[in-house]
PDB file of C-alpha atoms in Angstrom:
ATOM      1  CA  MET A   1      88.366-170.312  24.028  1.00 57.00           C
ATOM      2  CA  SER A   2      91.148-171.567  26.295  1.00 76.00           C
ATOM      3  CA  LYS A   3      90.171-173.907  29.081  1.00 95.00           C
ATOM      4  CA  LEU A   4      90.330-172.208  32.472  1.00 97.00           C
ATOM      5  CA  ALA A   5      90.873-174.011  35.770  1.00 98.00           C
ATOM      6  CA  LEU A   6      90.854-172.632  39.292  1.00 98.00           C
ATOM      7  CA  VAL A   7      92.896-174.612  41.824  1.00 98.00           C
ATOM      8  CA  THR A   8      92.925-173.869  45.550  1.00 98.00           C
ATOM      9  CA  GLY A   9      95.815-174.837  47.768  1.00 97.00           C
ATOM     10  CA  ALA A  10      98.099-174.443  44.766  1.00 97.00           C
ATOM     11  CA  THR A  11     101.229-173.579  46.717  1.00 95.00           C
ATOM     12  CA  SER A  12     102.184-177.185  47.521  1.00 93.00           C
ATOM     13  CA  GLY A  13     101.296-180.849  47.328  1.00 94.00           C
ATOM     14  CA  ILE A  14      98.297-182.039  45.344  1.00 95.00           C
ATOM     15  CA  GLY A  15      97.135-178.508  44.518  1.00 96.00           C
ATOM     16  CA  ARG A  16     100.480-177.521  43.054  1.00 96.00           C
ATOM     17  CA  ALA A  17     100.616-180.798  41.113  1.00 96.00           C
ATOM     18  CA  PHE A  18      97.128-180.112  39.724  1.00 97.00           C
ATOM     19  CA  ALA A  19      98.058-176.579  38.705  1.00 97.00           C
ATOM     20  CA  ARG A  20     101.251-177.742  37.025  1.00 96.00           C
ATOM     21  CA  ARG A  21      99.538-180.606  35.175  1.00 96.00           C
ATOM     22  CA  LEU A  22      96.690-178.457  33.942  1.00 96.00           C
ATOM     23  CA  ALA A  23      99.000-175.636  32.876  1.00 95.00           C
ATOM     24  CA  GLY A  24     101.229-178.156  31.117  1.00 92.00           C
ATOM     25  CA  ASP A  25      98.166-179.461  29.274  1.00 92.00           C
ATOM     26  CA  GLY A  26      97.394-175.954  28.028  1.00 90.00           C
ATOM     27  CA  HIS A  27      94.827-174.766  30.551  1.00 94.00           C
ATOM     28  CA  ASP A  28      94.908-171.226  31.811  1.00 95.00           C
ATOM     29  CA  VAL A  29      95.049-171.528  35.591  1.00 97.00           C
ATOM     30  CA  ILE A  30      93.939-169.367  38.487  1.00 98.00           C
ATOM     31  CA  ALA A  31      96.250-170.570  41.271  1.00 98.00           C
ATOM     32  CA  VAL A  32      94.952-169.797  44.750  1.00 98.00           C
ATOM     33  CA  GLY A  33      96.985-170.027  47.928  1.00 97.00           C
ATOM     34  CA  ARG A  34      98.278-168.188  50.970  1.00 96.00           C
ATOM     35  CA  ARG A  35     101.919-167.793  49.905  1.00 96.00           C
ATOM     36  CA  ALA A  36     102.536-165.221  47.186  1.00 97.00           C
ATOM     37  CA  ASP A  37     106.157-166.305  46.691  1.00 96.00           C
ATOM     38  CA  ARG A  38     105.206-169.873  45.812  1.00 96.00           C
ATOM     39  CA  LEU A  39     102.406-168.762  43.530  1.00 96.00           C
ATOM     40  CA  GLU A  40     104.778-166.453  41.670  1.00 95.00           C
ATOM     41  CA  GLU A  41     107.269-169.317  41.286  1.00 95.00           C
ATOM     42  CA  LEU A  42     104.508-171.479  39.847  1.00 95.00           C
ATOM     43  CA  ALA A  43     103.482-168.798  37.371  1.00 94.00           C
ATOM     44  CA  ALA A  44     107.093-168.375  36.257  1.00 94.00           C
ATOM     45  CA  GLU A  45     107.295-172.053  35.298  1.00 91.00           C
ATOM     46  CA  PHE A  46     104.799-171.567  32.465  1.00 88.00           C
ATOM     47  CA  PRO A  47     105.644-168.397  30.535  1.00 83.00           C
ATOM     48  CA  GLY A  48     103.503-169.467  27.575  1.00 74.00           C
ATOM     49  CA  VAL A  49     100.371-170.110  29.656  1.00 76.00           C
ATOM     50  CA  GLN A  50      98.361-167.707  31.744  1.00 89.00           C
ATOM     51  CA  VAL A  51      98.873-168.763  35.355  1.00 94.00           C
ATOM     52  CA  ARG A  52      97.231-166.100  37.492  1.00 96.00           C
ATOM     53  CA  PRO A  53      98.307-166.074  41.162  1.00 96.00           C
ATOM     54  CA  VAL A  54      95.578-165.168  43.641  1.00 97.00           C
ATOM     55  CA  VAL A  55      96.590-164.805  47.274  1.00 98.00           C
ATOM     56  CA  ALA A  56      93.653-165.706  49.513  1.00 98.00           C
ATOM     57  CA  ASP A  57      93.173-167.289  52.919  1.00 97.00           C
ATOM     58  CA  LEU A  58      90.231-169.693  52.707  1.00 98.00           C
ATOM     59  CA  SER A  59      90.034-169.950  56.476  1.00 96.00           C
ATOM     60  CA  THR A  60      88.440-166.479  56.432  1.00 97.00           C
ATOM     61  CA  ASP A  61      85.129-165.223  55.083  1.00 97.00           C
ATOM     62  CA  ASP A  62      86.920-162.554  53.080  1.00 98.00           C
ATOM     63  CA  GLY A  63      89.154-165.148  51.435  1.00 98.00           C
ATOM     64  CA  VAL A  64      86.224-167.389  50.560  1.00 98.00           C
ATOM     65  CA  ASP A  65      84.213-164.453  49.206  1.00 98.00           C
ATOM     66  CA  THR A  66      87.140-163.288  47.051  1.00 98.00           C
ATOM     67  CA  VAL A  67      87.621-166.673  45.423  1.00 98.00           C
ATOM     68  CA  ALA A  68      83.875-167.353  45.163  1.00 98.00           C
ATOM     69  CA  ALA A  69      83.547-164.146  43.145  1.00 98.00           C
ATOM     70  CA  LEU A  70      86.161-165.477  40.718  1.00 98.00           C
ATOM     71  CA  CYS A  71      84.302-168.777  40.482  1.00 98.00           C
ATOM     72  CA  ALA A  72      81.096-166.940  39.633  1.00 98.00           C
ATOM     73  CA  ASP A  73      82.583-164.443  37.188  1.00 98.00           C
ATOM     74  CA  GLU A  74      85.190-166.491  35.307  1.00 97.00           C
ATOM     75  CA  PRO A  75      84.280-169.092  32.632  1.00 97.00           C
ATOM     76  CA  LEU A  76      85.760-172.015  34.552  1.00 98.00           C
ATOM     77  CA  SER A  77      86.067-175.368  32.856  1.00 98.00           C
ATOM     78  CA  MET A  78      87.375-176.941  36.072  1.00 98.00           C
ATOM     79  CA  LEU A  79      87.304-176.130  39.775  1.00 98.00           C
ATOM     80  CA  VAL A  80      89.693-178.055  42.027  1.00 98.00           C
ATOM     81  CA  ASN A  81      88.842-177.612  45.712  1.00 98.00           C
ATOM     82  CA  ASN A  82      92.080-178.786  47.251  1.00 97.00           C
ATOM     83  CA  ALA A  83      93.036-176.318  49.996  1.00 96.00           C
ATOM     84  CA  GLY A  84      93.624-178.009  53.323  1.00 91.00           C
ATOM     85  CA  VAL A  85      95.009-177.602  56.812  1.00 86.00           C
ATOM     86  CA  ALA A  86      96.771-180.172  58.972  1.00 74.00           C
ATOM     87  CA  HIS A  87      95.027-180.432  62.313  1.00 79.00           C
ATOM     88  CA  TYR A  88      95.058-184.011  63.622  1.00 79.00           C
ATOM     89  CA  MET A  89      94.315-184.084  67.339  1.00 83.00           C
ATOM     90  CA  PRO A  90      91.644-185.258  69.793  1.00 87.00           C
ATOM     91  CA  LEU A  91      88.520-183.148  69.657  1.00 90.00           C
ATOM     92  CA  ALA A  92      88.874-182.202  73.330  1.00 91.00           C
ATOM     93  CA  ASP A  93      92.365-180.831  72.630  1.00 91.00           C
ATOM     94  CA  LEU A  94      91.561-179.056  69.375  1.00 91.00           C
ATOM     95  CA  PRO A  95      91.654-175.282  69.976  1.00 94.00           C
ATOM     96  CA  ALA A  96      88.501-173.507  68.888  1.00 95.00           C
ATOM     97  CA  GLY A  97      90.431-171.394  66.388  1.00 94.00           C
ATOM     98  CA  LYS A  98      91.943-174.447  64.720  1.00 93.00           C
ATOM     99  CA  ALA A  99      88.589-176.226  64.641  1.00 94.00           C
ATOM    100  CA  ARG A 100      87.035-173.169  62.994  1.00 95.00           C
ATOM    101  CA  GLU A 101      89.907-172.946  60.496  1.00 96.00           C
ATOM    102  CA  LEU A 102      89.584-176.607  59.567  1.00 94.00           C
ATOM    103  CA  VAL A 103      85.828-176.457  59.029  1.00 95.00           C
ATOM    104  CA  HIS A 104      86.149-173.234  57.056  1.00 96.00           C
ATOM    105  CA  VAL A 105      88.845-174.564  54.728  1.00 97.00           C
ATOM    106  CA  LYS A 106      87.502-178.094  54.157  1.00 96.00           C
ATOM    107  CA  VAL A 107      83.716-177.531  54.429  1.00 97.00           C
ATOM    108  CA  VAL A 108      82.730-173.877  53.992  1.00 98.00           C
ATOM    109  CA  ALA A 109      85.219-173.006  51.238  1.00 98.00           C
ATOM    110  CA  PRO A 110      84.567-175.954  48.879  1.00 98.00           C
ATOM    111  CA  THR A 111      80.818-175.630  49.434  1.00 98.00           C
ATOM    112  CA  MET A 112      80.718-171.919  48.650  1.00 98.00           C
ATOM    113  CA  LEU A 113      83.170-172.082  45.742  1.00 98.00           C
ATOM    114  CA  THR A 114      81.253-174.938  44.160  1.00 98.00           C
ATOM    115  CA  ARG A 115      77.990-173.085  44.671  1.00 98.00           C
ATOM    116  CA  ALA A 116      79.479-170.077  42.893  1.00 98.00           C
ATOM    117  CA  ALA A 117      80.986-172.032  39.988  1.00 98.00           C
ATOM    118  CA  VAL A 118      78.161-174.425  39.105  1.00 98.00           C
ATOM    119  CA  PRO A 119      75.626-171.953  37.640  1.00 98.00           C
ATOM    120  CA  GLY A 120      78.120-170.797  35.004  1.00 98.00           C
ATOM    121  CA  MET A 121      79.074-174.356  34.181  1.00 98.00           C
ATOM    122  CA  LEU A 122      75.404-175.228  33.792  1.00 98.00           C
ATOM    123  CA  ALA A 123      74.915-172.279  31.460  1.00 98.00           C
ATOM    124  CA  ARG A 124      77.876-173.450  29.363  1.00 97.00           C
ATOM    125  CA  LYS A 125      76.720-177.091  29.647  1.00 97.00           C
ATOM    126  CA  ALA A 126      80.269-178.170  30.522  1.00 97.00           C
ATOM    127  CA  GLY A 127      82.678-178.199  33.420  1.00 98.00           C
ATOM    128  CA  ALA A 128      84.086-180.293  36.214  1.00 98.00           C
ATOM    129  CA  VAL A 129      84.313-179.910  39.978  1.00 98.00           C
ATOM    130  CA  VAL A 130      86.974-181.931  41.801  1.00 98.00           C
ATOM    131  CA  ASN A 131      86.780-181.969  45.586  1.00 98.00           C
ATOM    132  CA  VAL A 132      89.959-183.312  47.156  1.00 98.00           C
ATOM    133  CA  ALA A 133      89.145-185.331  50.274  1.00 97.00           C
ATOM    134  CA  GLY A 134      90.945-188.523  51.313  1.00 95.00           C
ATOM    135  CA  MET A 135      90.476-192.163  52.233  1.00 94.00           C
ATOM    136  CA  ILE A 136      90.435-191.084  55.862  1.00 92.00           C
ATOM    137  CA  ALA A 137      86.824-190.081  55.155  1.00 93.00           C
ATOM    138  CA  PHE A 138      86.030-193.817  55.312  1.00 93.00           C
ATOM    139  CA  SER A 139      88.022-194.444  58.510  1.00 90.00           C
ATOM    140  CA  GLY A 140      85.278-193.835  61.059  1.00 87.00           C
ATOM    141  CA  PRO A 141      84.974-197.486  62.181  1.00 86.00           C
ATOM    142  CA  ALA A 142      88.759-197.937  62.512  1.00 84.00           C
ATOM    143  CA  PRO A 143      90.005-198.761  66.035  1.00 80.00           C
ATOM    144  CA  ALA A 144      91.540-195.749  67.768  1.00 74.00           C
ATOM    145  CA  ALA A 145      94.896-197.495  68.080  1.00 67.00           C
ATOM    146  CA  GLN A 146      95.247-197.687  64.289  1.00 66.00           C
ATOM    147  CA  MET A 147      94.642-194.047  63.378  1.00 70.00           C
ATOM    148  CA  PRO A 148      95.523-190.579  64.626  1.00 71.00           C
ATOM    149  CA  ARG A 149      92.855-188.651  66.510  1.00 78.00           C
ATOM    150  CA  ARG A 150      90.930-186.943  63.740  1.00 84.00           C
ATOM    151  CA  ALA A 151      87.209-186.493  64.473  1.00 90.00           C
ATOM    152  CA  VAL A 152      86.824-183.039  62.906  1.00 92.00           C
ATOM    153  CA  TYR A 153      89.221-183.657  60.026  1.00 92.00           C
ATOM    154  CA  ALA A 154      87.662-186.990  59.042  1.00 92.00           C
ATOM    155  CA  GLY A 155      84.182-185.537  59.398  1.00 94.00           C
ATOM    156  CA  ALA A 156      85.062-182.673  57.075  1.00 95.00           C
ATOM    157  CA  LEU A 157      86.338-185.091  54.424  1.00 96.00           C
ATOM    158  CA  ALA A 158      83.215-187.238  54.798  1.00 96.00           C
ATOM    159  CA  HIS A 159      81.163-184.108  54.087  1.00 97.00           C
ATOM    160  CA  LEU A 160      83.029-183.707  50.788  1.00 97.00           C
ATOM    161  CA  VAL A 161      82.305-187.316  49.829  1.00 98.00           C
ATOM    162  CA  THR A 162      78.559-187.065  50.434  1.00 97.00           C
ATOM    163  CA  MET A 163      78.243-183.574  48.975  1.00 98.00           C
ATOM    164  CA  SER A 164      80.002-184.693  45.806  1.00 98.00           C
ATOM    165  CA  GLN A 165      77.840-187.796  45.415  1.00 98.00           C
ATOM    166  CA  VAL A 166      74.608-185.864  45.867  1.00 98.00           C
ATOM    167  CA  LEU A 167      75.743-183.028  43.604  1.00 98.00           C
ATOM    168  CA  HIS A 168      76.684-185.555  40.917  1.00 98.00           C
ATOM    169  CA  ALA A 169      73.106-186.850  41.023  1.00 97.00           C
ATOM    170  CA  GLU A 170      71.704-183.308  40.878  1.00 98.00           C
ATOM    171  CA  LEU A 171      73.788-182.469  37.815  1.00 98.00           C
ATOM    172  CA  SER A 172      73.269-185.720  35.930  1.00 97.00           C
ATOM    173  CA  GLY A 173      72.804-185.099  32.231  1.00 97.00           C
ATOM    174  CA  THR A 174      73.865-181.434  32.352  1.00 98.00           C
ATOM    175  CA  GLY A 175      77.409-181.844  31.052  1.00 98.00           C
ATOM    176  CA  VAL A 176      78.883-180.838  34.434  1.00 98.00           C
ATOM    177  CA  ARG A 177      80.941-183.567  36.098  1.00 98.00           C
ATOM    178  CA  VAL A 178      81.637-183.952  39.810  1.00 98.00           C
ATOM    179  CA  GLN A 179      84.345-185.985  41.480  1.00 98.00           C
ATOM    180  CA  VAL A 180      85.593-186.438  45.023  1.00 98.00           C
ATOM    181  CA  LEU A 181      89.249-187.450  44.980  1.00 98.00           C
ATOM    182  CA  CYS A 182      90.263-189.661  47.907  1.00 97.00           C
ATOM    183  CA  PRO A 183      93.971-190.442  48.066  1.00 96.00           C
ATOM    184  CA  GLY A 184      95.609-192.264  50.945  1.00 92.00           C
ATOM    185  CA  VAL A 185      98.922-191.085  52.374  1.00 86.00           C
ATOM    186  CA  VAL A 186     100.610-188.726  49.914  1.00 86.00           C
ATOM    187  CA  ALA A 187     104.217-187.513  49.844  1.00 82.00           C
ATOM    188  CA  THR A 188     103.589-183.814  50.534  1.00 72.00           C
ATOM    189  CA  GLU A 189     104.305-181.306  53.301  1.00 63.00           C
ATOM    190  CA  PHE A 190     100.931-182.037  54.909  1.00 65.00           C
ATOM    191  CA  HIS A 191     102.143-184.304  57.713  1.00 57.00           C
ATOM    192  CA  GLU A 192     105.451-182.489  58.221  1.00 60.00           C
ATOM    193  CA  ARG A 193     103.529-179.367  59.196  1.00 64.00           C
ATOM    194  CA  GLN A 194     102.165-181.154  62.246  1.00 57.00           C
ATOM    195  CA  GLY A 195     105.438-182.810  63.210  1.00 56.00           C
ATOM    196  CA  MET A 196     104.583-186.274  61.897  1.00 60.00           C
ATOM    197  CA  ASP A 197     107.500-188.186  60.384  1.00 56.00           C
ATOM    198  CA  LEU A 198     106.124-190.516  57.723  1.00 59.00           C
ATOM    199  CA  GLY A 199     109.442-191.064  55.984  1.00 61.00           C
ATOM    200  CA  ALA A 200     109.190-194.807  56.547  1.00 60.00           C
ATOM    201  CA  VAL A 201     105.583-195.050  55.318  1.00 66.00           C
ATOM    202  CA  PRO A 202     104.966-195.869  51.633  1.00 73.00           C
ATOM    203  CA  ARG A 203     103.362-192.786  50.103  1.00 76.00           C
ATOM    204  CA  MET A 204     101.889-191.957  46.725  1.00 93.00           C
ATOM    205  CA  SER A 205     103.230-188.993  44.799  1.00 95.00           C
ATOM    206  CA  ALA A 206     101.029-185.937  44.333  1.00 94.00           C
ATOM    207  CA  GLU A 207     101.525-186.306  40.598  1.00 97.00           C
ATOM    208  CA  ASP A 208     100.064-189.811  40.644  1.00 96.00           C
ATOM    209  CA  VAL A 209      97.061-188.546  42.593  1.00 97.00           C
ATOM    210  CA  VAL A 210      96.430-185.955  39.879  1.00 97.00           C
ATOM    211  CA  THR A 211      96.841-188.581  37.142  1.00 97.00           C
ATOM    212  CA  ALA A 212      94.218-190.732  38.862  1.00 97.00           C
ATOM    213  CA  GLY A 213      91.829-187.822  39.300  1.00 98.00           C
ATOM    214  CA  LEU A 214      91.964-186.750  35.676  1.00 98.00           C
ATOM    215  CA  ARG A 215      91.646-190.311  34.428  1.00 98.00           C
ATOM    216  CA  GLY A 216      88.797-190.893  36.881  1.00 97.00           C
ATOM    217  CA  LEU A 217      86.939-187.968  35.336  1.00 97.00           C
ATOM    218  CA  GLU A 218      87.320-189.596  31.927  1.00 97.00           C
ATOM    219  CA  LEU A 219      85.983-192.863  33.355  1.00 96.00           C
ATOM    220  CA  GLY A 220      83.022-191.120  34.980  1.00 96.00           C
ATOM    221  CA  GLU A 221      84.054-192.028  38.527  1.00 97.00           C
ATOM    222  CA  VAL A 222      82.361-189.931  41.177  1.00 98.00           C
ATOM    223  CA  VAL A 223      84.551-191.296  43.980  1.00 98.00           C
ATOM    224  CA  CYS A 224      88.132-191.667  42.810  1.00 97.00           C
ATOM    225  CA  ALA A 225      90.424-193.646  45.135  1.00 97.00           C
ATOM    226  CA  PRO A 226      93.883-193.605  43.494  1.00 97.00           C
ATOM    227  CA  GLY A 227      95.364-196.352  45.663  1.00 95.00           C
ATOM    228  CA  VAL A 228      92.436-198.802  45.747  1.00 95.00           C
ATOM    229  CA  GLU A 229      93.087-201.470  43.135  1.00 95.00           C
ATOM    230  CA  ASP A 230      89.783-203.314  43.573  1.00 95.00           C
ATOM    231  CA  GLY A 231      86.988-200.861  42.756  1.00 92.00           C
ATOM    232  CA  ARG A 232      84.435-203.383  43.985  1.00 94.00           C
ATOM    233  CA  LEU A 233      85.405-202.499  47.563  1.00 95.00           C
ATOM    234  CA  LEU A 234      84.052-198.975  47.106  1.00 94.00           C
ATOM    235  CA  ARG A 235      80.927-200.243  45.381  1.00 94.00           C
ATOM    236  CA  THR A 236      80.323-202.568  48.329  1.00 95.00           C
ATOM    237  CA  VAL A 237      80.523-199.642  50.744  1.00 94.00           C
ATOM    238  CA  PHE A 238      78.064-197.549  48.764  1.00 94.00           C
ATOM    239  CA  GLU A 239      75.664-200.438  48.194  1.00 96.00           C
ATOM    240  CA  ALA A 240      75.650-201.123  51.949  1.00 95.00           C
ATOM    241  CA  GLU A 241      74.906-197.468  52.658  1.00 94.00           C
ATOM    242  CA  LEU A 242      71.996-197.505  50.206  1.00 94.00           C
ATOM    243  CA  ALA A 243      70.698-200.747  51.707  1.00 96.00           C
ATOM    244  CA  ALA A 244      70.705-199.190  55.185  1.00 94.00           C
ATOM    245  CA  PHE A 245      69.058-196.024  53.852  1.00 94.00           C
ATOM    246  CA  GLY A 246      66.404-198.079  52.074  1.00 95.00           C
ATOM    247  CA  GLY A 247      65.834-200.282  55.126  1.00 95.00           C
ATOM    248  CA  GLN A 248      64.101-197.527  57.054  1.00 93.00           C
ATOM    249  CA  SER A 249      60.590-197.872  58.402  1.00 94.00           C
ATOM    250  CA  PRO A 250      58.265-195.620  60.400  1.00 95.00           C
ATOM    251  CA  ARG A 251      57.941-198.583  62.768  1.00 95.00           C
ATOM    252  CA  LEU A 252      60.340-198.587  65.728  1.00 95.00           C
ATOM    253  CA  ALA A 253      63.036-201.212  65.248  1.00 95.00           C
ATOM    254  CA  GLU A 254      62.623-204.226  67.496  1.00 94.00           C
ATOM    255  CA  ARG A 255      65.921-203.718  69.321  1.00 94.00           C
ATOM    256  CA  TYR A 256      64.782-200.323  70.600  1.00 95.00           C
ATOM    257  CA  ARG A 257      61.495-201.499  72.077  1.00 94.00           C
ATOM    258  CA  PRO A 258      61.166-201.952  75.816  1.00 92.00           C
ATOM    259  CA  SER A 259      61.529-205.576  76.785  1.00 85.00           C
TER     260      SER A 259
END
């Protein structure tokens, strides 16, 4: 049986690079995106491989339901939750519609698609889920002057990190792998769409991000950070989180007691 991957956000950037790499490696691919013309162009690149374009808007319930049905019904060997939207702005200025779109695309969609895909993978005792987030998920403590306003966007990516870590633990020993892929700044259309000129900023290619993600799966990495050379930095973060989690007590901490 041919391997079958479903990739969301396949019309550009990391999603398109994933679809192209997987198709080039012989996977059949279900390529999901909003733009039919780009999906058709992608399919035409691989005449010897089944690349099935699926036009769906994951900012809507109908779009999520359509793709979730594919995840449940098709024998997926890999699900890549990559679809994204570019809404960097202060929370107070973020229109309600854009906030809803962002949460739907980066929280609701990957959650529901993963939920739909995992039972089949468990039944087949094989599969992989890759949730594309970003290093900005770890940027909460950064001074405001160093980063764009991003409360909802960063929070959505942090959700993907924690969900992936917990799901990895749930699926341990089942043959189903989970990864959250956290690149830094990538040379895609993402920032151009919001009028940000990053031409002078060093950026990783989408192809390198995909290379890291696939190699990270082979290495068993749950959190894959393509641009972080020293993996101990990530381990330090996670060990500190576990230490804080384990440091709880039913007794009120001293600093909160009335003096």
